């Protein structure tokens, strides 16, 4: 979906298994596709920063970041190009995800954050706000980067005609009002969600109180729904408690089962 829209695709592999490695080996034979194998899971932040470095080495002006669970529309980059032509000051653009976009947000415009997937960023932004926080490992990295970007005075712009399909967690059945707040994740993922949320509160409560308040509300609703909808609610709640405990101990990076 991307190869005909961008100048180069650089894939950072965070320790995939054999089936994915086979796919990557075949892709690597294609022109303008490169693969960087980390051989172990170094975290989303580290992988993103490797992509930033690669873009710098190639002299790129723009970087499109993507996760493995997203598929872009065939005209995504053209939509971004048109938006930049109309608003030359834009430096951070985000797509519209039809399945998750509320009616009032369907027209696009300035938004409070951008997820990693489908985020088009001008390379000059990294000189002002720095790289992605590798200490988060996974989860909350996009929120943290978005708020640092806003703190530096930049705007995040959603382009309504730039479409992307994105899967947040495992698919669950239920009413839209419930699915909007609940996504099924492993206990390990819930650990990172709770730990990194606490760091977000610490960093941005007084800078962006409205954003943090909405994030806190969504976390509380998620905690409530976990008890009814999660296949392993007790394990999930234990992971949340461990995440808060590790935040109190100022731990970052990957989860460690038994700290010395």
PDB file of C-alpha atoms in Angstrom:
ATOM      1  CA  UNK A   1       0.000   0.000   0.000  1.00  0.00           C
ATOM      2  CA  UNK A   2       2.938   2.357   0.630  1.00  0.00           C
ATOM      3  CA  UNK A   3       5.572   1.396  -1.921  1.00  0.00           C
ATOM      4  CA  UNK A   4       4.050   3.348  -4.819  1.00  0.00           C
ATOM      5  CA  UNK A   5       3.341   6.422  -2.710  1.00  0.00           C
ATOM      6  CA  UNK A   6       6.649   7.154  -1.003  1.00  0.00           C
ATOM      7  CA  UNK A   7      10.262   7.435  -2.112  1.00  0.00           C
ATOM      8  CA  UNK A   8      11.566   4.706   0.172  1.00  0.00           C
ATOM      9  CA  UNK A   9      10.221   2.158   2.665  1.00  0.00           C
ATOM     10  CA  UNK A  10      12.479   1.284   5.593  1.00  0.00           C
ATOM     11  CA  UNK A  11      11.213  -1.570   7.780  1.00  0.00           C
ATOM     12  CA  UNK A  12      12.531  -1.854  11.320  1.00  0.00           C
ATOM     13  CA  UNK A  13      11.944  -5.394  12.550  1.00  0.00           C
ATOM     14  CA  UNK A  14      11.589  -5.733  16.324  1.00  0.00           C
ATOM     15  CA  UNK A  15      12.468  -9.410  16.647  1.00  0.00           C
ATOM     16  CA  UNK A  16       9.785 -11.029  14.480  1.00  0.00           C
ATOM     17  CA  UNK A  17       9.254 -14.766  14.191  1.00  0.00           C
ATOM     18  CA  UNK A  18      10.215 -16.933  11.219  1.00  0.00           C
ATOM     19  CA  UNK A  19       7.053 -16.410   9.154  1.00  0.00           C
ATOM     20  CA  UNK A  20       7.405 -12.609   9.196  1.00  0.00           C
ATOM     21  CA  UNK A  21      11.154 -12.828   8.583  1.00  0.00           C
ATOM     22  CA  UNK A  22      10.449 -14.823   5.433  1.00  0.00           C
ATOM     23  CA  UNK A  23       8.123 -12.080   4.186  1.00  0.00           C
ATOM     24  CA  UNK A  24      10.727  -9.416   4.998  1.00  0.00           C
ATOM     25  CA  UNK A  25      13.411 -11.335   3.091  1.00  0.00           C
ATOM     26  CA  UNK A  26      11.243 -11.299  -0.032  1.00  0.00           C
ATOM     27  CA  UNK A  27      10.392  -7.616   0.366  1.00  0.00           C
ATOM     28  CA  UNK A  28      14.056  -6.753   0.720  1.00  0.00           C
ATOM     29  CA  UNK A  29      14.620  -7.872  -2.878  1.00  0.00           C
ATOM     30  CA  UNK A  30      12.339  -5.088  -4.104  1.00  0.00           C
ATOM     31  CA  UNK A  31      13.782  -1.703  -5.088  1.00  0.00           C
ATOM     32  CA  UNK A  32      13.525   1.139  -2.554  1.00  0.00           C
ATOM     33  CA  UNK A  33      12.734  -1.219   0.348  1.00  0.00           C
ATOM     34  CA  UNK A  34      15.261  -1.860   3.101  1.00  0.00           C
ATOM     35  CA  UNK A  35      15.002  -3.945   6.266  1.00  0.00           C
ATOM     36  CA  UNK A  36      16.768  -3.343   9.557  1.00  0.00           C
ATOM     37  CA  UNK A  37      16.680  -6.432  11.781  1.00  0.00           C
ATOM     38  CA  UNK A  38      16.998  -5.761  15.502  1.00  0.00           C
ATOM     39  CA  UNK A  39      16.770  -9.512  16.349  1.00  0.00           C
ATOM     40  CA  UNK A  40      15.017  -8.707  19.624  1.00  0.00           C
ATOM     41  CA  UNK A  41      12.160  -6.495  20.741  1.00  0.00           C
ATOM     42  CA  UNK A  42      13.769  -3.138  21.541  1.00  0.00           C
ATOM     43  CA  UNK A  43      10.430  -1.338  21.792  1.00  0.00           C
ATOM     44  CA  UNK A  44       8.369   0.919  19.542  1.00  0.00           C
ATOM     45  CA  UNK A  45      10.261   4.074  20.536  1.00  0.00           C
ATOM     46  CA  UNK A  46      13.622   2.584  19.611  1.00  0.00           C
ATOM     47  CA  UNK A  47      12.299   1.329  16.272  1.00  0.00           C
ATOM     48  CA  UNK A  48      10.821   4.733  15.449  1.00  0.00           C
ATOM     49  CA  UNK A  49      14.090   6.454  16.297  1.00  0.00           C
ATOM     50  CA  UNK A  50      15.942   4.088  13.973  1.00  0.00           C
ATOM     51  CA  UNK A  51      13.543   5.207  11.254  1.00  0.00           C
ATOM     52  CA  UNK A  52      14.245   8.854  12.038  1.00  0.00           C
ATOM     53  CA  UNK A  53      17.980   8.225  11.768  1.00  0.00           C
ATOM     54  CA  UNK A  54      17.538   6.424   8.465  1.00  0.00           C
ATOM     55  CA  UNK A  55      15.512   9.337   7.085  1.00  0.00           C
ATOM     56  CA  UNK A  56      18.214  11.756   8.198  1.00  0.00           C
ATOM     57  CA  UNK A  57      20.941   9.681   6.567  1.00  0.00           C
ATOM     58  CA  UNK A  58      18.972   9.685   3.304  1.00  0.00           C
ATOM     59  CA  UNK A  59      18.379  13.448   3.445  1.00  0.00           C
ATOM     60  CA  UNK A  60      14.594  13.123   3.552  1.00  0.00           C
ATOM     61  CA  UNK A  61      12.406  16.133   4.274  1.00  0.00           C
ATOM     62  CA  UNK A  62       9.395  14.134   5.471  1.00  0.00           C
ATOM     63  CA  UNK A  63       8.956  10.904   7.425  1.00  0.00           C
ATOM     64  CA  UNK A  64       5.802   8.769   7.475  1.00  0.00           C
ATOM     65  CA  UNK A  65       5.704   6.476  10.511  1.00  0.00           C
ATOM     66  CA  UNK A  66       3.686   3.268  10.401  1.00  0.00           C
ATOM     67  CA  UNK A  67       2.803   0.343  12.662  1.00  0.00           C
ATOM     68  CA  UNK A  68       2.361  -3.201  11.369  1.00  0.00           C
ATOM     69  CA  UNK A  69      -1.385  -3.224  12.103  1.00  0.00           C
ATOM     70  CA  UNK A  70      -2.395  -0.446   9.710  1.00  0.00           C
ATOM     71  CA  UNK A  71      -3.172  -0.200   5.985  1.00  0.00           C
ATOM     72  CA  UNK A  72      -3.270   3.159   4.230  1.00  0.00           C
ATOM     73  CA  UNK A  73      -5.523   4.230   1.391  1.00  0.00           C
ATOM     74  CA  UNK A  74      -3.997   4.321  -2.076  1.00  0.00           C
ATOM     75  CA  UNK A  75      -4.094   8.120  -2.186  1.00  0.00           C
ATOM     76  CA  UNK A  76      -2.890   8.906   1.353  1.00  0.00           C
ATOM     77  CA  UNK A  77       0.263  10.769   0.342  1.00  0.00           C
ATOM     78  CA  UNK A  78      -1.537  12.713  -2.387  1.00  0.00           C
ATOM     79  CA  UNK A  79      -4.050  13.858   0.221  1.00  0.00           C
ATOM     80  CA  UNK A  80      -1.197  14.939   2.489  1.00  0.00           C
ATOM     81  CA  UNK A  81       0.534  16.694  -0.407  1.00  0.00           C
ATOM     82  CA  UNK A  82      -2.618  18.660  -1.196  1.00  0.00           C
ATOM     83  CA  UNK A  83      -3.027  19.664   2.456  1.00  0.00           C
ATOM     84  CA  UNK A  84       0.552  20.944   2.663  1.00  0.00           C
ATOM     85  CA  UNK A  85       0.109  22.857  -0.593  1.00  0.00           C
ATOM     86  CA  UNK A  86      -2.990  24.524   0.860  1.00  0.00           C
ATOM     87  CA  UNK A  87      -1.408  25.111   4.283  1.00  0.00           C
ATOM     88  CA  UNK A  88       2.385  25.409   3.780  1.00  0.00           C
ATOM     89  CA  UNK A  89       3.066  25.750   7.513  1.00  0.00           C
ATOM     90  CA  UNK A  90       1.925  22.215   8.351  1.00  0.00           C
ATOM     91  CA  UNK A  91       4.614  19.951   9.827  1.00  0.00           C
ATOM     92  CA  UNK A  92       2.586  17.097  11.373  1.00  0.00           C
ATOM     93  CA  UNK A  93      -0.289  15.425   9.553  1.00  0.00           C
ATOM     94  CA  UNK A  94      -2.562  12.615  10.691  1.00  0.00           C
ATOM     95  CA  UNK A  95      -4.988  10.423   8.709  1.00  0.00           C
ATOM     96  CA  UNK A  96      -8.654   9.825   9.295  1.00  0.00           C
ATOM     97  CA  UNK A  97      -9.588   6.341  10.504  1.00  0.00           C
ATOM     98  CA  UNK A  98     -13.210   5.877   9.324  1.00  0.00           C
ATOM     99  CA  UNK A  99     -14.069   3.179  11.870  1.00  0.00           C
ATOM    100  CA  UNK A 100     -13.001   5.388  14.792  1.00  0.00           C
ATOM    101  CA  UNK A 101     -13.856   8.900  13.576  1.00  0.00           C
ATOM    102  CA  UNK A 102     -16.852  10.601  15.135  1.00  0.00           C
ATOM    103  CA  UNK A 103     -19.093  12.690  12.889  1.00  0.00           C
ATOM    104  CA  UNK A 104     -17.925  15.982  14.356  1.00  0.00           C
ATOM    105  CA  UNK A 105     -14.275  15.081  13.538  1.00  0.00           C
ATOM    106  CA  UNK A 106     -14.919  13.869   9.989  1.00  0.00           C
ATOM    107  CA  UNK A 107     -14.005  17.205   8.386  1.00  0.00           C
ATOM    108  CA  UNK A 108     -10.437  17.189   9.682  1.00  0.00           C
ATOM    109  CA  UNK A 109      -8.495  20.151  11.027  1.00  0.00           C
ATOM    110  CA  UNK A 110      -6.323  20.702  14.099  1.00  0.00           C
ATOM    111  CA  UNK A 111      -6.457  17.814  16.615  1.00  0.00           C
ATOM    112  CA  UNK A 112      -4.916  17.199  20.019  1.00  0.00           C
ATOM    113  CA  UNK A 113      -2.755  14.201  19.123  1.00  0.00           C
ATOM    114  CA  UNK A 114      -1.705  11.837  16.347  1.00  0.00           C
ATOM    115  CA  UNK A 115      -1.145   8.110  16.650  1.00  0.00           C
ATOM    116  CA  UNK A 116       2.143   6.718  15.320  1.00  0.00           C
ATOM    117  CA  UNK A 117       0.539   5.001  12.348  1.00  0.00           C
ATOM    118  CA  UNK A 118       0.061   7.210   9.330  1.00  0.00           C
ATOM    119  CA  UNK A 119       1.742  10.201  10.951  1.00  0.00           C
ATOM    120  CA  UNK A 120       3.581  12.379   8.405  1.00  0.00           C
ATOM    121  CA  UNK A 121       6.201  14.562  10.086  1.00  0.00           C
ATOM    122  CA  UNK A 122       8.572  17.170   8.690  1.00  0.00           C
ATOM    123  CA  UNK A 123      12.110  16.207   9.670  1.00  0.00           C
ATOM    124  CA  UNK A 124      12.802  19.651  11.133  1.00  0.00           C
ATOM    125  CA  UNK A 125      10.364  18.863  13.956  1.00  0.00           C
ATOM    126  CA  UNK A 126      12.745  16.339  15.514  1.00  0.00           C
ATOM    127  CA  UNK A 127      15.412  19.047  15.885  1.00  0.00           C
ATOM    128  CA  UNK A 128      12.953  21.058  17.985  1.00  0.00           C
ATOM    129  CA  UNK A 129      11.175  18.435  20.093  1.00  0.00           C
ATOM    130  CA  UNK A 130      13.651  15.550  20.150  1.00  0.00           C
ATOM    131  CA  UNK A 131      13.155  11.878  19.377  1.00  0.00           C
ATOM    132  CA  UNK A 132      10.566   9.388  20.622  1.00  0.00           C
ATOM    133  CA  UNK A 133      10.783   8.361  24.268  1.00  0.00           C
ATOM    134  CA  UNK A 134      12.341   4.893  24.283  1.00  0.00           C
ATOM    135  CA  UNK A 135      11.684   4.542  28.025  1.00  0.00           C
ATOM    136  CA  UNK A 136       7.980   4.061  27.323  1.00  0.00           C
ATOM    137  CA  UNK A 137       8.897   0.937  25.322  1.00  0.00           C
ATOM    138  CA  UNK A 138       5.344   0.569  23.991  1.00  0.00           C
ATOM    139  CA  UNK A 139       2.108   2.497  24.542  1.00  0.00           C
ATOM    140  CA  UNK A 140       1.771   6.230  25.094  1.00  0.00           C
ATOM    141  CA  UNK A 141       4.737   7.060  22.859  1.00  0.00           C
ATOM    142  CA  UNK A 142       2.492   8.832  20.362  1.00  0.00           C
ATOM    143  CA  UNK A 143       0.696  10.794  23.114  1.00  0.00           C
ATOM    144  CA  UNK A 144       4.005  11.911  24.603  1.00  0.00           C
ATOM    145  CA  UNK A 145       5.437  12.961  21.240  1.00  0.00           C
ATOM    146  CA  UNK A 146       2.234  14.799  20.291  1.00  0.00           C
ATOM    147  CA  UNK A 147       2.185  16.820  23.511  1.00  0.00           C
ATOM    148  CA  UNK A 148       5.867  17.692  23.219  1.00  0.00           C
ATOM    149  CA  UNK A 149       5.158  18.853  19.685  1.00  0.00           C
ATOM    150  CA  UNK A 150       2.270  21.019  20.862  1.00  0.00           C
ATOM    151  CA  UNK A 151       4.360  22.351  23.731  1.00  0.00           C
ATOM    152  CA  UNK A 152       6.888  23.547  21.147  1.00  0.00           C
ATOM    153  CA  UNK A 153       4.140  25.502  19.374  1.00  0.00           C
ATOM    154  CA  UNK A 154       3.381  23.138  16.488  1.00  0.00           C
ATOM    155  CA  UNK A 155      -0.087  22.028  15.405  1.00  0.00           C
ATOM    156  CA  UNK A 156      -1.232  18.503  14.563  1.00  0.00           C
ATOM    157  CA  UNK A 157      -3.511  18.471  11.542  1.00  0.00           C
ATOM    158  CA  UNK A 158      -5.893  15.661  10.602  1.00  0.00           C
ATOM    159  CA  UNK A 159      -6.434  15.411   6.843  1.00  0.00           C
ATOM    160  CA  UNK A 160      -9.991  14.198   6.265  1.00  0.00           C
ATOM    161  CA  UNK A 161      -9.265  12.778   2.806  1.00  0.00           C
ATOM    162  CA  UNK A 162      -6.232  10.784   4.008  1.00  0.00           C
ATOM    163  CA  UNK A 163      -7.751   7.436   4.985  1.00  0.00           C
ATOM    164  CA  UNK A 164      -6.261   4.544   6.952  1.00  0.00           C
ATOM    165  CA  UNK A 165      -7.524   1.332   8.481  1.00  0.00           C
ATOM    166  CA  UNK A 166      -6.085   0.659  11.928  1.00  0.00           C
ATOM    167  CA  UNK A 167      -6.686  -2.140  14.435  1.00  0.00           C
ATOM    168  CA  UNK A 168      -6.442  -1.212  18.117  1.00  0.00           C
ATOM    169  CA  UNK A 169      -6.010  -4.424  20.103  1.00  0.00           C
ATOM    170  CA  UNK A 170      -7.896  -7.643  19.382  1.00  0.00           C
ATOM    171  CA  UNK A 171     -11.319  -7.367  17.778  1.00  0.00           C
ATOM    172  CA  UNK A 172     -14.210  -7.589  20.241  1.00  0.00           C
ATOM    173  CA  UNK A 173     -17.962  -7.715  19.732  1.00  0.00           C
ATOM    174  CA  UNK A 174     -20.159  -5.150  21.388  1.00  0.00           C
ATOM    175  CA  UNK A 175     -21.962  -1.868  21.100  1.00  0.00           C
ATOM    176  CA  UNK A 176     -20.029   1.003  19.520  1.00  0.00           C
ATOM    177  CA  UNK A 177     -20.318   3.022  22.736  1.00  0.00           C
ATOM    178  CA  UNK A 178     -18.508   0.232  24.614  1.00  0.00           C
ATOM    179  CA  UNK A 179     -15.951  -0.669  21.946  1.00  0.00           C
ATOM    180  CA  UNK A 180     -14.976   3.005  21.774  1.00  0.00           C
ATOM    181  CA  UNK A 181     -13.471   2.705  25.270  1.00  0.00           C
ATOM    182  CA  UNK A 182     -12.589  -0.983  25.495  1.00  0.00           C
ATOM    183  CA  UNK A 183      -9.932  -2.838  23.524  1.00  0.00           C
ATOM    184  CA  UNK A 184      -8.757  -6.338  24.333  1.00  0.00           C
ATOM    185  CA  UNK A 185      -5.063  -6.496  25.214  1.00  0.00           C
ATOM    186  CA  UNK A 186      -2.722  -8.927  26.914  1.00  0.00           C
ATOM    187  CA  UNK A 187      -1.883  -8.353  30.609  1.00  0.00           C
ATOM    188  CA  UNK A 188       1.614  -7.291  29.514  1.00  0.00           C
ATOM    189  CA  UNK A 189       0.159  -4.532  27.347  1.00  0.00           C
ATOM    190  CA  UNK A 190      -2.009  -3.370  30.232  1.00  0.00           C
ATOM    191  CA  UNK A 191       1.152  -3.099  32.350  1.00  0.00           C
ATOM    192  CA  UNK A 192       2.644  -0.592  29.909  1.00  0.00           C
ATOM    193  CA  UNK A 193      -0.642   1.252  29.528  1.00  0.00           C
ATOM    194  CA  UNK A 194      -0.943   1.872  33.271  1.00  0.00           C
ATOM    195  CA  UNK A 195       2.732   2.620  33.930  1.00  0.00           C
ATOM    196  CA  UNK A 196       3.127   5.034  31.027  1.00  0.00           C
ATOM    197  CA  UNK A 197      -0.182   6.731  31.798  1.00  0.00           C
ATOM    198  CA  UNK A 198       1.233   7.683  35.196  1.00  0.00           C
ATOM    199  CA  UNK A 199       4.278   9.234  33.522  1.00  0.00           C
ATOM    200  CA  UNK A 200       1.967  11.148  31.185  1.00  0.00           C
ATOM    201  CA  UNK A 201       0.073  12.575  34.163  1.00  0.00           C
ATOM    202  CA  UNK A 202       3.337  13.582  35.818  1.00  0.00           C
ATOM    203  CA  UNK A 203       4.658  15.344  32.732  1.00  0.00           C
ATOM    204  CA  UNK A 204       1.575  17.039  31.327  1.00  0.00           C
ATOM    205  CA  UNK A 205      -1.137  17.470  33.967  1.00  0.00           C
ATOM    206  CA  UNK A 206      -0.487  21.188  34.355  1.00  0.00           C
ATOM    207  CA  UNK A 207       0.473  21.841  30.716  1.00  0.00           C
ATOM    208  CA  UNK A 208      -2.505  20.059  29.105  1.00  0.00           C
ATOM    209  CA  UNK A 209      -5.041  19.414  31.893  1.00  0.00           C
ATOM    210  CA  UNK A 210      -7.961  18.844  29.517  1.00  0.00           C
ATOM    211  CA  UNK A 211      -6.107  16.186  27.559  1.00  0.00           C
ATOM    212  CA  UNK A 212      -4.956  14.392  30.703  1.00  0.00           C
ATOM    213  CA  UNK A 213      -8.460  14.526  32.184  1.00  0.00           C
ATOM    214  CA  UNK A 214      -9.936  12.839  29.078  1.00  0.00           C
ATOM    215  CA  UNK A 215      -7.150  10.278  29.087  1.00  0.00           C
ATOM    216  CA  UNK A 216      -7.756   9.535  32.775  1.00  0.00           C
ATOM    217  CA  UNK A 217     -11.490   9.104  32.158  1.00  0.00           C
ATOM    218  CA  UNK A 218     -10.882   6.662  29.319  1.00  0.00           C
ATOM    219  CA  UNK A 219      -8.490   4.677  31.542  1.00  0.00           C
ATOM    220  CA  UNK A 220     -11.054   4.477  34.335  1.00  0.00           C
ATOM    221  CA  UNK A 221     -13.757   3.297  31.944  1.00  0.00           C
ATOM    222  CA  UNK A 222     -11.338   0.749  30.498  1.00  0.00           C
ATOM    223  CA  UNK A 223     -10.528  -0.559  33.966  1.00  0.00           C
ATOM    224  CA  UNK A 224     -14.229  -0.976  34.710  1.00  0.00           C
ATOM    225  CA  UNK A 225     -14.963  -2.744  31.416  1.00  0.00           C
ATOM    226  CA  UNK A 226     -11.972  -5.064  31.830  1.00  0.00           C
ATOM    227  CA  UNK A 227     -13.745  -6.819  34.691  1.00  0.00           C
ATOM    228  CA  UNK A 228     -16.706  -7.693  32.439  1.00  0.00           C
ATOM    229  CA  UNK A 229     -15.208  -8.156  28.987  1.00  0.00           C
ATOM    230  CA  UNK A 230     -11.611  -9.282  29.425  1.00  0.00           C
ATOM    231  CA  UNK A 231     -10.890 -13.037  29.120  1.00  0.00           C
ATOM    232  CA  UNK A 232      -8.309 -12.748  31.941  1.00  0.00           C
ATOM    233  CA  UNK A 233      -9.526  -9.877  34.135  1.00  0.00           C
ATOM    234  CA  UNK A 234      -7.560 -10.847  37.259  1.00  0.00           C
ATOM    235  CA  UNK A 235      -4.299 -11.065  35.316  1.00  0.00           C
ATOM    236  CA  UNK A 236      -5.139  -7.738  33.686  1.00  0.00           C
ATOM    237  CA  UNK A 237      -5.741  -6.006  37.010  1.00  0.00           C
ATOM    238  CA  UNK A 238      -2.528  -7.454  38.415  1.00  0.00           C
ATOM    239  CA  UNK A 239      -0.624  -6.082  35.436  1.00  0.00           C
ATOM    240  CA  UNK A 240      -2.175  -2.641  35.977  1.00  0.00           C
ATOM    241  CA  UNK A 241      -1.155  -2.705  39.642  1.00  0.00           C
ATOM    242  CA  UNK A 242       2.377  -3.755  38.716  1.00  0.00           C
ATOM    243  CA  UNK A 243       2.582  -0.922  36.208  1.00  0.00           C
ATOM    244  CA  UNK A 244       1.615   1.658  38.833  1.00  0.00           C
ATOM    245  CA  UNK A 245       4.064   0.090  41.290  1.00  0.00           C
ATOM    246  CA  UNK A 246       6.927   0.240  38.778  1.00  0.00           C
ATOM    247  CA  UNK A 247       6.065   3.876  38.045  1.00  0.00           C
ATOM    248  CA  UNK A 248       6.378   4.611  41.767  1.00  0.00           C
ATOM    249  CA  UNK A 249       9.807   2.962  41.649  1.00  0.00           C
ATOM    250  CA  UNK A 250      10.692   5.143  38.600  1.00  0.00           C
ATOM    251  CA  UNK A 251      11.155   2.187  36.264  1.00  0.00           C
ATOM    252  CA  UNK A 252      11.048   2.590  32.491  1.00  0.00           C
ATOM    253  CA  UNK A 253      11.930   0.466  29.488  1.00  0.00           C
ATOM    254  CA  UNK A 254      10.884  -3.177  29.043  1.00  0.00           C
ATOM    255  CA  UNK A 255       9.040  -5.084  31.735  1.00  0.00           C
ATOM    256  CA  UNK A 256      11.327  -7.158  33.955  1.00  0.00           C
ATOM    257  CA  UNK A 257       9.739 -10.085  35.772  1.00  0.00           C
ATOM    258  CA  UNK A 258      11.982 -10.078  38.833  1.00  0.00           C
ATOM    259  CA  UNK A 259      13.911  -6.930  39.653  1.00  0.00           C
ATOM    260  CA  UNK A 260      16.891  -7.408  41.924  1.00  0.00           C
TER     261      UNK A 260
END
